[in-house]
Amino acid sequence: MDRHILVINAGSSSLKVRLYPLGADGRPGPHRLACQMAGLGGRHPHFDLTDGQGHPMDPPHGTDGLAAVADHGGALDRLLGCLEALEPKPRIVAAGHRMVHGGGRYVAPLRLDRASIRDLETLVPLAPNHMPHNLAAARALAERRPDLPQVGCFDTAFHETLPPEARELGLPHAYTERGVRRYGFHGLSYQSVVNHWPEETGGPLPERLVVAHLGNGASLCAIKDGRSIATTMGFSALDGVPMGTRSGAVDPGALIYLMRTEHLDADGLERLLYTRSGLLGLSGDSGDMEDLLAAGTDRARHAVTVFCSRVAGAVASLAMALGGVDALVFTGGIGEHAAPVRADILVRCAWLGVRADDAANAAGGPRLTAPGSPVAAWLIPADEEGVIAAETARML
């Protein structure tokens, strides 16, 4: 039986897995299967199964009993059952997990065992909306396959190269020494862009690159010679540009004012900033960019305009950090699929030397700018799972 790597990405109410075959050289090839179970704990959970080309497949055990799947353990049972039914049956030799936060300690892939998982639990306060679910999936798999090696790959690790001036907040330095500093996120996505640049563009990685990972969560990164030197997310995944339901950067004075006038405690403020803000708060209707582009209402258009304006402003700031910019990349769900959003941002970046090609952008690229544009813009799909598979294979 062929050896395979299982890649797991656990969210608050979802579990996504991909199955990667290992070649004779020990490196993962293109994924063979992708499974996703969403809506865990809700009334209408749903299950998606696709092959390596993205074609839908029928779940081998049907969809009966989905409503009874309430947690990551139950979802994992369901997904593992699909893998067991494959012909030929894959031999899974390791599993890799997306871990959103590695703190200042974990800057490389980590073998996950009881001790390391217990230590990672101390980082939950740094990413309370992500790490509990990442760790729950690792624990659930360890219970079911205690013999299977597991590896954690960290979204923060790519940003370990941030210089001191890009890490420190404007707080007393004692807090920095206690870990209250800028970390940055979406590192697995940024690493995938660096990895795939030559094959996607046909050229060498430019010295000065700005990558915009735009999705329900969104951030941008300045990459110099393949290394992160500045990014829009900071201590938490709340910072930077507005997102689906997250606020992005907000004047701390406004937060103090709201806590006093709205009588918000820390939990209330957290709910406001994580679940009621961003595109949802601006539009008053939806945090989904596709919905807003289709709605055509004044508030929907306003929310999209604010988003595009903030992203373009972030591009300008990151260009300053790089001392100029050679290329701009769009990735993530919005970056890859929302041509009107890309078009708006490209126009706002014209002063940097971006000469948009409207037809190429509408067609989905991959190159989004006209020949001879001083700054080239590209669409490169995010492949976080591919990065995790490769890192996990290297740990074997």
mmCIF file of C-alpha atoms in Angstrom:
data_model
loop_
_atom_site.group_PDB
_atom_site.id
_atom_site.type_symbol
_atom_site.label_atom_id
_atom_site.label_comp_id
_atom_site.label_asym_id
_atom_site.label_seq_id
_atom_site.Cartn_x
_atom_site.Cartn_y
_atom_site.Cartn_z
ATOM 1 C CA MET A 1 0.000 0.000 0.000
ATOM 2 C CA ASP A 2 1.244 3.492 -0.833
ATOM 3 C CA ARG A 3 2.306 5.731 2.032
ATOM 4 C CA HIS A 4 0.235 8.858 2.655
ATOM 5 C CA ILE A 5 0.296 11.983 4.808
ATOM 6 C CA LEU A 6 -2.962 13.148 6.382
ATOM 7 C CA VAL A 7 -3.291 16.933 6.758
ATOM 8 C CA ILE A 8 -5.842 18.276 9.258
ATOM 9 C CA ASN A 9 -7.163 21.827 9.606
ATOM 10 C CA ALA A 10 -9.615 22.164 12.495
ATOM 11 C CA GLY A 11 -11.853 25.203 12.942
ATOM 12 C CA SER A 12 -14.428 26.102 15.570
ATOM 13 C CA SER A 13 -17.220 24.200 13.803
ATOM 14 C CA SER A 14 -15.400 22.452 10.979
ATOM 15 C CA LEU A 15 -12.802 19.828 10.223
ATOM 16 C CA LYS A 16 -10.950 19.692 6.905
ATOM 17 C CA VAL A 17 -8.577 16.927 5.873
ATOM 18 C CA ARG A 18 -6.495 16.220 2.786
ATOM 19 C CA LEU A 19 -4.697 13.039 1.860
ATOM 20 C CA TYR A 20 -1.275 13.311 0.169
ATOM 21 C CA PRO A 21 0.578 10.345 -1.353
ATOM 22 C CA LEU A 22 4.324 10.205 -0.744
ATOM 23 C CA GLY A 23 6.596 9.666 -3.719
ATOM 24 C CA ALA A 24 9.647 7.418 -3.858
ATOM 25 C CA ASP A 25 11.735 10.407 -2.766
ATOM 26 C CA GLY A 26 9.614 10.830 0.376
ATOM 27 C CA ARG A 27 8.036 14.062 -0.837
ATOM 28 C CA PRO A 28 4.260 14.517 -1.039
ATOM 29 C CA GLY A 29 2.637 14.689 -4.445
ATOM 30 C CA PRO A 30 -0.671 16.405 -5.313
ATOM 31 C CA HIS A 31 -3.420 15.566 -2.860
ATOM 32 C CA ARG A 32 -5.544 12.512 -3.615
ATOM 33 C CA LEU A 33 -8.635 13.346 -1.601
ATOM 34 C CA ALA A 34 -10.159 16.259 0.326
ATOM 35 C CA CYS A 35 -12.866 15.908 2.970
ATOM 36 C CA GLN A 36 -14.625 18.633 4.900
ATOM 37 C CA MET A 37 -17.253 18.486 7.587
ATOM 38 C CA ALA A 38 -18.765 21.837 8.557
ATOM 39 C CA GLY A 39 -21.501 22.949 10.918
ATOM 40 C CA LEU A 40 -20.348 20.733 13.790
ATOM 41 C CA GLY A 41 -22.740 20.964 16.711
ATOM 42 C CA GLY A 42 -25.380 22.698 14.602
ATOM 43 C CA ARG A 43 -28.686 21.532 13.226
ATOM 44 C CA HIS A 44 -27.518 21.151 9.652
ATOM 45 C CA PRO A 45 -23.942 19.872 9.435
ATOM 46 C CA HIS A 46 -22.746 19.075 5.946
ATOM 47 C CA PHE A 47 -20.108 16.819 4.485
ATOM 48 C CA ASP A 48 -18.104 17.381 1.296
ATOM 49 C CA LEU A 49 -15.816 14.873 -0.381
ATOM 50 C CA THR A 50 -13.776 15.630 -3.511
ATOM 51 C CA ASP A 51 -11.001 13.939 -5.438
ATOM 52 C CA GLY A 52 -7.637 15.471 -6.240
ATOM 53 C CA GLN A 53 -9.088 17.385 -9.191
ATOM 54 C CA GLY A 54 -11.867 18.884 -7.078
ATOM 55 C CA HIS A 55 -14.600 16.661 -8.500
ATOM 56 C CA PRO A 56 -17.353 15.750 -6.000
ATOM 57 C CA MET A 57 -17.445 12.173 -4.729
ATOM 58 C CA ASP A 58 -20.204 10.270 -2.976
ATOM 59 C CA PRO A 59 -19.373 9.578 0.689
ATOM 60 C CA PRO A 60 -18.897 5.797 1.010
ATOM 61 C CA HIS A 61 -21.204 5.643 4.028
ATOM 62 C CA GLY A 62 -23.728 8.189 2.799
ATOM 63 C CA THR A 63 -24.827 11.165 4.871
ATOM 64 C CA ASP A 64 -27.028 9.424 7.436
ATOM 65 C CA GLY A 65 -26.264 10.343 11.020
ATOM 66 C CA LEU A 66 -24.503 13.627 10.279
ATOM 67 C CA ALA A 67 -26.697 15.500 12.754
ATOM 68 C CA ALA A 68 -25.321 13.317 15.554
ATOM 69 C CA VAL A 69 -21.748 14.459 14.875
ATOM 70 C CA ALA A 70 -21.215 17.094 17.536
ATOM 71 C CA ASP A 71 -17.453 17.539 17.883
ATOM 72 C CA HIS A 72 -14.074 17.095 16.236
ATOM 73 C CA GLY A 73 -13.796 13.506 17.471
ATOM 74 C CA GLY A 74 -17.039 12.517 15.789
ATOM 75 C CA ALA A 75 -16.065 14.345 12.611
ATOM 76 C CA LEU A 76 -12.691 12.616 12.617
ATOM 77 C CA ASP A 77 -14.385 9.216 12.918
ATOM 78 C CA ARG A 78 -16.489 10.054 9.899
ATOM 79 C CA LEU A 79 -13.561 11.264 7.841
ATOM 80 C CA LEU A 80 -11.333 8.332 8.780
ATOM 81 C CA GLY A 81 -14.158 6.028 7.754
ATOM 82 C CA CYS A 82 -14.048 7.559 4.279
ATOM 83 C CA LEU A 83 -10.331 6.910 4.047
ATOM 84 C CA GLU A 84 -10.755 3.297 5.167
ATOM 85 C CA ALA A 85 -13.224 2.726 2.329
ATOM 86 C CA LEU A 86 -10.849 3.927 -0.404
ATOM 87 C CA GLU A 87 -9.487 1.484 -2.963
ATOM 88 C CA PRO A 88 -6.620 0.989 -2.873
ATOM 89 C CA LYS A 89 -6.631 1.602 0.863
ATOM 90 C CA PRO A 90 -4.050 4.253 1.832
ATOM 91 C CA ARG A 91 -1.409 3.571 4.465
ATOM 92 C CA ILE A 92 -1.298 6.739 6.551
ATOM 93 C CA VAL A 93 2.183 7.153 8.026
ATOM 94 C CA ALA A 94 1.816 10.581 9.684
ATOM 95 C CA ALA A 95 -0.600 13.444 10.229
ATOM 96 C CA GLY A 96 0.149 17.154 10.033
ATOM 97 C CA HIS A 97 -1.947 19.805 11.765
ATOM 98 C CA ARG A 98 -2.331 23.519 11.230
ATOM 99 C CA MET A 99 -1.546 25.247 14.522
ATOM 100 C CA VAL A 100 -2.424 28.936 14.470
ATOM 101 C CA HIS A 101 -0.084 30.077 17.257
ATOM 102 C CA GLY A 102 3.367 28.934 18.284
ATOM 103 C CA GLY A 103 4.114 31.825 20.619
ATOM 104 C CA GLY A 104 7.774 32.756 20.747
ATOM 105 C CA ARG A 105 8.910 29.183 21.389
ATOM 106 C CA TYR A 106 7.731 27.186 18.407
ATOM 107 C CA VAL A 107 9.235 28.511 15.195
ATOM 108 C CA ALA A 108 9.573 25.177 13.381
ATOM 109 C CA PRO A 109 7.346 22.110 12.922
ATOM 110 C CA LEU A 110 6.857 20.184 16.165
ATOM 111 C CA ARG A 111 6.238 16.498 16.887
ATOM 112 C CA LEU A 112 2.983 16.354 18.814
ATOM 113 C CA ASP A 113 2.783 14.102 21.859
ATOM 114 C CA ARG A 114 1.133 14.396 25.249
ATOM 115 C CA ALA A 115 3.836 16.686 26.612
ATOM 116 C CA SER A 116 3.976 19.029 23.620
ATOM 117 C CA ILE A 117 0.175 19.230 23.357
ATOM 118 C CA ARG A 118 0.017 20.058 27.059
ATOM 119 C CA ASP A 119 2.586 22.815 26.544
ATOM 120 C CA LEU A 120 0.704 24.190 23.534
ATOM 121 C CA GLU A 121 -2.377 24.515 25.724
ATOM 122 C CA THR A 122 -0.570 27.361 27.507
ATOM 123 C CA LEU A 123 -0.805 29.323 24.239
ATOM 124 C CA VAL A 124 -4.613 29.111 24.071
ATOM 125 C CA PRO A 125 -4.999 32.609 25.626
ATOM 126 C CA LEU A 126 -2.999 34.021 22.688
ATOM 127 C CA ALA A 127 -5.446 32.565 20.116
ATOM 128 C CA PRO A 128 -8.612 31.614 22.026
ATOM 129 C CA ASN A 129 -10.728 31.313 18.886
ATOM 130 C CA HIS A 130 -8.342 28.968 17.100
ATOM 131 C CA MET A 131 -5.959 26.975 19.301
ATOM 132 C CA PRO A 132 -8.588 25.020 21.304
ATOM 133 C CA HIS A 133 -9.911 23.529 18.063
ATOM 134 C CA ASN A 134 -6.459 22.865 16.606
ATOM 135 C CA LEU A 135 -5.510 20.972 19.763
ATOM 136 C CA ALA A 136 -8.855 19.156 20.009
ATOM 137 C CA ALA A 137 -8.245 17.542 16.623
ATOM 138 C CA ALA A 138 -4.729 16.447 17.611
ATOM 139 C CA ARG A 139 -5.994 14.916 20.857
ATOM 140 C CA ALA A 140 -8.873 13.171 19.081
ATOM 141 C CA LEU A 141 -6.530 11.607 16.527
ATOM 142 C CA ALA A 142 -4.088 10.524 19.255
ATOM 143 C CA GLU A 143 -6.926 8.689 21.002
ATOM 144 C CA ARG A 144 -7.882 6.857 17.815
ATOM 145 C CA ARG A 145 -4.410 6.283 16.371
ATOM 146 C CA PRO A 146 -1.907 6.477 19.251
ATOM 147 C CA ASP A 147 0.757 4.902 17.027
ATOM 148 C CA LEU A 148 0.493 7.573 14.326
ATOM 149 C CA PRO A 149 3.167 10.317 14.360
ATOM 150 C CA GLN A 150 1.623 13.793 14.429
ATOM 151 C CA VAL A 151 3.266 17.108 13.545
ATOM 152 C CA GLY A 152 2.135 20.657 14.300
ATOM 153 C CA CYS A 153 2.905 23.402 11.752
ATOM 154 C CA PHE A 154 2.567 26.976 12.969
ATOM 155 C CA ASP A 155 1.036 29.974 11.211
ATOM 156 C CA THR A 156 3.239 32.282 13.274
ATOM 157 C CA ALA A 157 6.551 30.593 12.412
ATOM 158 C CA PHE A 158 6.994 32.323 9.024
ATOM 159 C CA HIS A 159 7.089 35.685 10.800
ATOM 160 C CA GLU A 160 9.920 34.760 13.161
ATOM 161 C CA THR A 161 12.166 36.787 10.831
ATOM 162 C CA LEU A 162 10.385 40.063 11.676
ATOM 163 C CA PRO A 163 12.954 42.678 12.738
ATOM 164 C CA PRO A 164 12.657 44.123 16.267
ATOM 165 C CA GLU A 165 10.989 47.332 15.073
ATOM 166 C CA ALA A 166 8.229 45.280 13.416
ATOM 167 C CA ARG A 167 7.675 43.093 16.481
ATOM 168 C CA GLU A 168 7.380 45.507 19.365
ATOM 169 C CA LEU A 169 4.173 47.296 20.333
ATOM 170 C CA GLY A 170 4.162 50.823 21.741
ATOM 171 C CA LEU A 171 3.880 49.511 25.301
ATOM 172 C CA PRO A 172 6.401 49.348 28.158
ATOM 173 C CA HIS A 173 9.184 46.973 27.151
ATOM 174 C CA ALA A 174 8.466 44.711 30.121
ATOM 175 C CA TYR A 175 5.323 43.544 28.330
ATOM 176 C CA THR A 176 7.354 42.581 25.273
ATOM 177 C CA GLU A 177 9.499 40.363 27.475
ATOM 178 C CA ARG A 178 6.282 38.675 28.642
ATOM 179 C CA GLY A 179 5.257 37.860 25.080
ATOM 180 C CA VAL A 180 2.970 40.821 24.388
ATOM 181 C CA ARG A 181 4.307 41.623 20.929
ATOM 182 C CA ARG A 182 3.468 41.290 17.260
ATOM 183 C CA TYR A 183 3.503 37.710 15.948
ATOM 184 C CA GLY A 184 1.733 37.738 12.579
ATOM 185 C CA PHE A 185 -0.439 34.988 11.115
ATOM 186 C CA HIS A 186 -1.308 33.223 7.816
ATOM 187 C CA GLY A 187 2.340 32.187 7.647
ATOM 188 C CA LEU A 188 1.565 28.840 6.023
ATOM 189 C CA SER A 189 -0.211 30.685 3.205
ATOM 190 C CA TYR A 190 2.702 33.089 2.730
ATOM 191 C CA GLN A 191 5.162 30.195 2.682
ATOM 192 C CA SER A 192 3.056 28.482 0.017
ATOM 193 C CA VAL A 193 3.222 31.596 -2.192
ATOM 194 C CA VAL A 194 7.008 31.676 -1.845
ATOM 195 C CA ASN A 195 7.199 27.942 -2.627
ATOM 196 C CA HIS A 196 4.925 28.088 -5.677
ATOM 197 C CA TRP A 197 6.136 31.403 -7.142
ATOM 198 C CA PRO A 198 8.510 29.905 -9.778
ATOM 199 C CA GLU A 199 5.964 27.431 -11.180
ATOM 200 C CA GLU A 200 3.074 29.928 -11.093
ATOM 201 C CA THR A 201 4.943 32.862 -12.659
ATOM 202 C CA GLY A 202 7.778 31.242 -14.598
ATOM 203 C CA GLY A 203 10.384 33.464 -12.966
ATOM 204 C CA PRO A 204 12.538 33.766 -9.839
ATOM 205 C CA LEU A 205 11.118 35.097 -6.586
ATOM 206 C CA PRO A 206 11.411 38.909 -6.578
ATOM 207 C CA GLU A 207 13.399 40.651 -3.886
ATOM 208 C CA ARG A 208 10.460 42.796 -2.687
ATOM 209 C CA LEU A 209 7.075 41.093 -2.589
ATOM 210 C CA VAL A 210 3.758 42.074 -0.980
ATOM 211 C CA VAL A 211 1.261 39.239 -0.510
ATOM 212 C CA ALA A 212 -2.393 39.883 0.342
ATOM 213 C CA HIS A 213 -4.088 36.866 1.931
ATOM 214 C CA LEU A 214 -7.710 37.955 1.675
ATOM 215 C CA GLY A 215 -10.412 35.681 3.038
ATOM 216 C CA ASN A 216 -12.801 35.577 5.973
ATOM 217 C CA GLY A 217 -9.607 36.266 7.876
ATOM 218 C CA ALA A 218 -7.302 38.679 6.056
ATOM 219 C CA SER A 219 -3.769 39.945 6.392
ATOM 220 C CA LEU A 220 -0.896 41.185 4.239
ATOM 221 C CA CYS A 221 2.826 40.536 4.445
ATOM 222 C CA ALA A 222 5.992 42.215 3.171
ATOM 223 C CA ILE A 223 8.429 39.521 2.036
ATOM 224 C CA LYS A 224 12.047 40.410 1.289
ATOM 225 C CA ASP A 225 14.189 37.691 -0.285
ATOM 226 C CA GLY A 226 11.644 35.106 0.838
ATOM 227 C CA ARG A 227 11.497 36.267 4.474
ATOM 228 C CA SER A 228 8.771 38.135 6.344
ATOM 229 C CA ILE A 229 9.831 41.627 7.440
ATOM 230 C CA ALA A 230 6.416 43.222 8.168
ATOM 231 C CA THR A 231 2.803 42.097 8.389
ATOM 232 C CA THR A 232 -0.577 43.604 9.225
ATOM 233 C CA MET A 233 -1.706 41.163 11.919
ATOM 234 C CA GLY A 234 0.042 41.616 15.230
ATOM 235 C CA PHE A 235 -0.417 40.146 18.703
ATOM 236 C CA SER A 236 -3.743 38.655 17.649
ATOM 237 C CA ALA A 237 -5.638 37.725 14.508
ATOM 238 C CA LEU A 238 -7.833 40.801 15.108
ATOM 239 C CA ASP A 239 -5.279 43.335 13.908
ATOM 240 C CA GLY A 240 -4.879 44.836 10.454
ATOM 241 C CA VAL A 241 -7.552 45.183 7.772
ATOM 242 C CA PRO A 242 -11.293 44.582 8.397
ATOM 243 C CA MET A 243 -12.322 40.951 7.891
ATOM 244 C CA GLY A 244 -15.544 38.964 7.596
ATOM 245 C CA THR A 245 -16.681 39.491 11.171
ATOM 246 C CA ARG A 246 -13.439 40.726 12.778
ATOM 247 C CA SER A 247 -12.806 44.429 13.170
ATOM 248 C CA GLY A 248 -9.209 44.774 12.090
ATOM 249 C CA ALA A 249 -7.236 47.626 13.663
ATOM 250 C CA VAL A 250 -9.311 49.895 15.920
ATOM 251 C CA ASP A 251 -8.147 52.950 17.875
ATOM 252 C CA PRO A 252 -7.644 51.633 21.446
ATOM 253 C CA GLY A 253 -9.245 54.840 22.700
ATOM 254 C CA ALA A 254 -12.475 53.857 20.945
ATOM 255 C CA LEU A 255 -12.407 50.516 22.747
ATOM 256 C CA ILE A 256 -11.937 52.176 26.141
ATOM 257 C CA TYR A 257 -14.829 54.495 25.318
ATOM 258 C CA LEU A 258 -17.097 51.587 24.328
ATOM 259 C CA MET A 259 -16.226 49.609 27.444
ATOM 260 C CA ARG A 260 -17.273 52.555 29.580
ATOM 261 C CA THR A 261 -20.353 53.726 27.698
ATOM 262 C CA GLU A 262 -21.694 50.299 26.659
ATOM 263 C CA HIS A 263 -20.661 48.656 29.950
ATOM 264 C CA LEU A 264 -18.707 45.988 28.099
ATOM 265 C CA ASP A 265 -16.524 43.566 30.003
ATOM 266 C CA ALA A 266 -13.624 41.718 28.339
ATOM 267 C CA ASP A 267 -15.879 38.916 27.073
ATOM 268 C CA GLY A 268 -18.374 41.385 25.626
ATOM 269 C CA LEU A 269 -15.622 43.337 23.899
ATOM 270 C CA GLU A 270 -14.174 40.114 22.502
ATOM 271 C CA ARG A 271 -17.550 39.116 21.039
ATOM 272 C CA LEU A 272 -17.970 42.574 19.502
ATOM 273 C CA LEU A 273 -14.559 42.570 17.841
ATOM 274 C CA TYR A 274 -14.501 38.935 16.700
ATOM 275 C CA THR A 275 -18.113 38.234 15.696
ATOM 276 C CA ARG A 276 -20.039 41.488 15.083
ATOM 277 C CA SER A 277 -17.551 43.720 13.283
ATOM 278 C CA GLY A 278 -15.659 43.804 9.993
ATOM 279 C CA LEU A 279 -17.725 43.439 6.822
ATOM 280 C CA LEU A 280 -20.704 42.246 8.856
ATOM 281 C CA GLY A 281 -20.652 45.302 11.083
ATOM 282 C CA LEU A 282 -20.015 47.736 8.244
ATOM 283 C CA SER A 283 -22.778 46.346 6.035
ATOM 284 C CA GLY A 284 -25.241 45.455 8.779
ATOM 285 C CA ASP A 285 -26.133 42.399 6.733
ATOM 286 C CA SER A 286 -23.360 39.917 5.924
ATOM 287 C CA GLY A 287 -19.702 39.202 6.506
ATOM 288 C CA ASP A 288 -19.466 37.237 3.259
ATOM 289 C CA MET A 289 -17.820 39.158 0.420
ATOM 290 C CA GLU A 290 -19.725 37.203 -2.232
ATOM 291 C CA ASP A 291 -23.037 38.208 -0.630
ATOM 292 C CA LEU A 292 -22.004 41.856 -0.434
ATOM 293 C CA LEU A 293 -20.903 42.022 -4.071
ATOM 294 C CA ALA A 294 -24.240 40.537 -5.130
ATOM 295 C CA ALA A 295 -26.384 42.681 -2.815
ATOM 296 C CA GLY A 296 -25.797 46.019 -4.520
ATOM 297 C CA THR A 297 -27.078 48.042 -1.556
ATOM 298 C CA ASP A 298 -25.419 51.257 -0.442
ATOM 299 C CA ARG A 299 -24.207 49.718 2.813
ATOM 300 C CA ALA A 300 -22.890 46.620 1.064
ATOM 301 C CA ARG A 301 -20.975 48.793 -1.413
ATOM 302 C CA HIS A 302 -19.676 50.909 1.461
ATOM 303 C CA ALA A 303 -18.372 47.833 3.303
ATOM 304 C CA VAL A 304 -16.556 46.636 0.179
ATOM 305 C CA THR A 305 -15.080 50.100 -0.399
ATOM 306 C CA VAL A 306 -13.778 50.302 3.173
ATOM 307 C CA PHE A 307 -12.217 46.850 2.811
ATOM 308 C CA CYS A 308 -10.492 47.684 -0.484
ATOM 309 C CA SER A 309 -9.285 51.044 0.807
ATOM 310 C CA ARG A 310 -7.735 49.485 3.922
ATOM 311 C CA VAL A 311 -6.069 46.719 1.925
ATOM 312 C CA ALA A 312 -4.576 49.240 -0.519
ATOM 313 C CA GLY A 313 -3.374 51.333 2.414
ATOM 314 C CA ALA A 314 -1.695 48.254 3.867
ATOM 315 C CA VAL A 315 0.035 47.597 0.531
ATOM 316 C CA ALA A 316 1.435 51.133 0.663
ATOM 317 C CA SER A 317 2.681 50.684 4.228
ATOM 318 C CA LEU A 318 4.354 47.378 3.411
ATOM 319 C CA ALA A 319 5.950 48.882 0.292
ATOM 320 C CA MET A 320 7.551 51.441 2.601
ATOM 321 C CA ALA A 321 8.935 48.648 4.797
ATOM 322 C CA LEU A 322 10.434 47.003 1.707
ATOM 323 C CA GLY A 323 11.831 50.229 0.253
ATOM 324 C CA GLY A 324 9.664 49.721 -2.822
ATOM 325 C CA VAL A 325 7.803 46.772 -4.285
ATOM 326 C CA ASP A 326 8.512 44.507 -7.255
ATOM 327 C CA ALA A 327 5.343 42.408 -7.228
ATOM 328 C CA LEU A 328 1.957 42.058 -5.539
ATOM 329 C CA VAL A 329 0.173 38.728 -4.987
ATOM 330 C CA PHE A 330 -3.472 38.035 -4.191
ATOM 331 C CA THR A 331 -4.348 34.785 -2.431
ATOM 332 C CA GLY A 332 -7.023 33.430 -0.064
ATOM 333 C CA GLY A 333 -10.734 32.988 -0.758
ATOM 334 C CA ILE A 334 -11.491 36.639 -1.597
ATOM 335 C CA GLY A 335 -8.129 37.240 -3.229
ATOM 336 C CA GLU A 336 -8.585 34.249 -5.524
ATOM 337 C CA HIS A 337 -12.291 34.529 -6.375
ATOM 338 C CA ALA A 338 -13.457 38.166 -6.070
ATOM 339 C CA ALA A 339 -12.331 39.878 -9.284
ATOM 340 C CA PRO A 340 -14.144 43.177 -8.471
ATOM 341 C CA VAL A 341 -12.261 43.418 -5.178
ATOM 342 C CA ARG A 342 -8.930 42.801 -6.888
ATOM 343 C CA ALA A 343 -9.806 45.392 -9.551
ATOM 344 C CA ASP A 344 -10.575 48.060 -6.943
ATOM 345 C CA ILE A 345 -7.347 47.405 -5.041
ATOM 346 C CA LEU A 346 -5.244 47.376 -8.218
ATOM 347 C CA VAL A 347 -6.623 50.786 -9.249
ATOM 348 C CA ARG A 348 -5.811 52.190 -5.800
ATOM 349 C CA CYS A 349 -2.245 50.895 -6.170
ATOM 350 C CA ALA A 350 -1.664 52.480 -9.596
ATOM 351 C CA TRP A 351 0.560 55.162 -8.046
ATOM 352 C CA LEU A 352 2.978 52.378 -7.022
ATOM 353 C CA GLY A 353 3.413 51.382 -10.660
ATOM 354 C CA VAL A 354 0.657 48.761 -10.877
ATOM 355 C CA ARG A 355 -0.889 48.789 -14.374
ATOM 356 C CA ALA A 356 -3.944 46.555 -14.183
ATOM 357 C CA ASP A 357 -5.060 44.340 -17.067
ATOM 358 C CA ASP A 358 -8.847 44.329 -16.637
ATOM 359 C CA ALA A 359 -9.431 41.385 -18.966
ATOM 360 C CA ALA A 360 -6.772 39.252 -17.281
ATOM 361 C CA ASN A 361 -8.168 40.086 -13.863
ATOM 362 C CA ALA A 362 -11.710 39.185 -14.919
ATOM 363 C CA ALA A 363 -10.401 35.881 -16.300
ATOM 364 C CA GLY A 364 -8.648 35.026 -13.039
ATOM 365 C CA GLY A 365 -5.053 35.655 -14.053
ATOM 366 C CA PRO A 366 -2.641 34.303 -13.063
ATOM 367 C CA ARG A 367 -0.970 37.557 -14.152
ATOM 368 C CA LEU A 368 -3.243 40.509 -13.394
ATOM 369 C CA THR A 369 -1.187 43.369 -14.836
ATOM 370 C CA ALA A 370 -0.350 44.526 -18.340
ATOM 371 C CA PRO A 371 2.960 43.636 -20.017
ATOM 372 C CA GLY A 372 5.583 46.153 -18.989
ATOM 373 C CA SER A 373 3.836 47.097 -15.745
ATOM 374 C CA PRO A 374 6.553 48.405 -13.386
ATOM 375 C CA VAL A 375 4.974 46.355 -10.592
ATOM 376 C CA ALA A 376 3.497 42.993 -11.567
ATOM 377 C CA ALA A 377 0.420 41.617 -9.805
ATOM 378 C CA TRP A 378 -0.395 37.920 -9.677
ATOM 379 C CA LEU A 379 -3.058 35.547 -8.414
ATOM 380 C CA ILE A 380 -1.471 32.530 -6.699
ATOM 381 C CA PRO A 381 -3.814 30.088 -4.920
ATOM 382 C CA ALA A 382 -3.036 29.446 -1.259
ATOM 383 C CA ASP A 383 -1.768 25.938 -0.532
ATOM 384 C CA GLU A 384 -1.413 25.816 3.241
ATOM 385 C CA GLU A 385 -2.170 22.092 3.303
ATOM 386 C CA GLY A 386 0.624 21.423 0.813
ATOM 387 C CA VAL A 387 3.094 23.232 3.078
ATOM 388 C CA ILE A 388 1.918 21.181 6.067
ATOM 389 C CA ALA A 389 2.240 17.935 4.094
ATOM 390 C CA ALA A 390 5.795 18.795 3.040
ATOM 391 C CA GLU A 391 6.851 19.826 6.553
ATOM 392 C CA THR A 392 5.307 16.686 8.039
ATOM 393 C CA ALA A 393 7.079 14.462 5.510
ATOM 394 C CA ARG A 394 10.404 16.083 6.428
ATOM 395 C CA MET A 395 9.823 15.147 10.078
ATOM 396 C CA LEU A 396 9.558 11.412 9.317
#
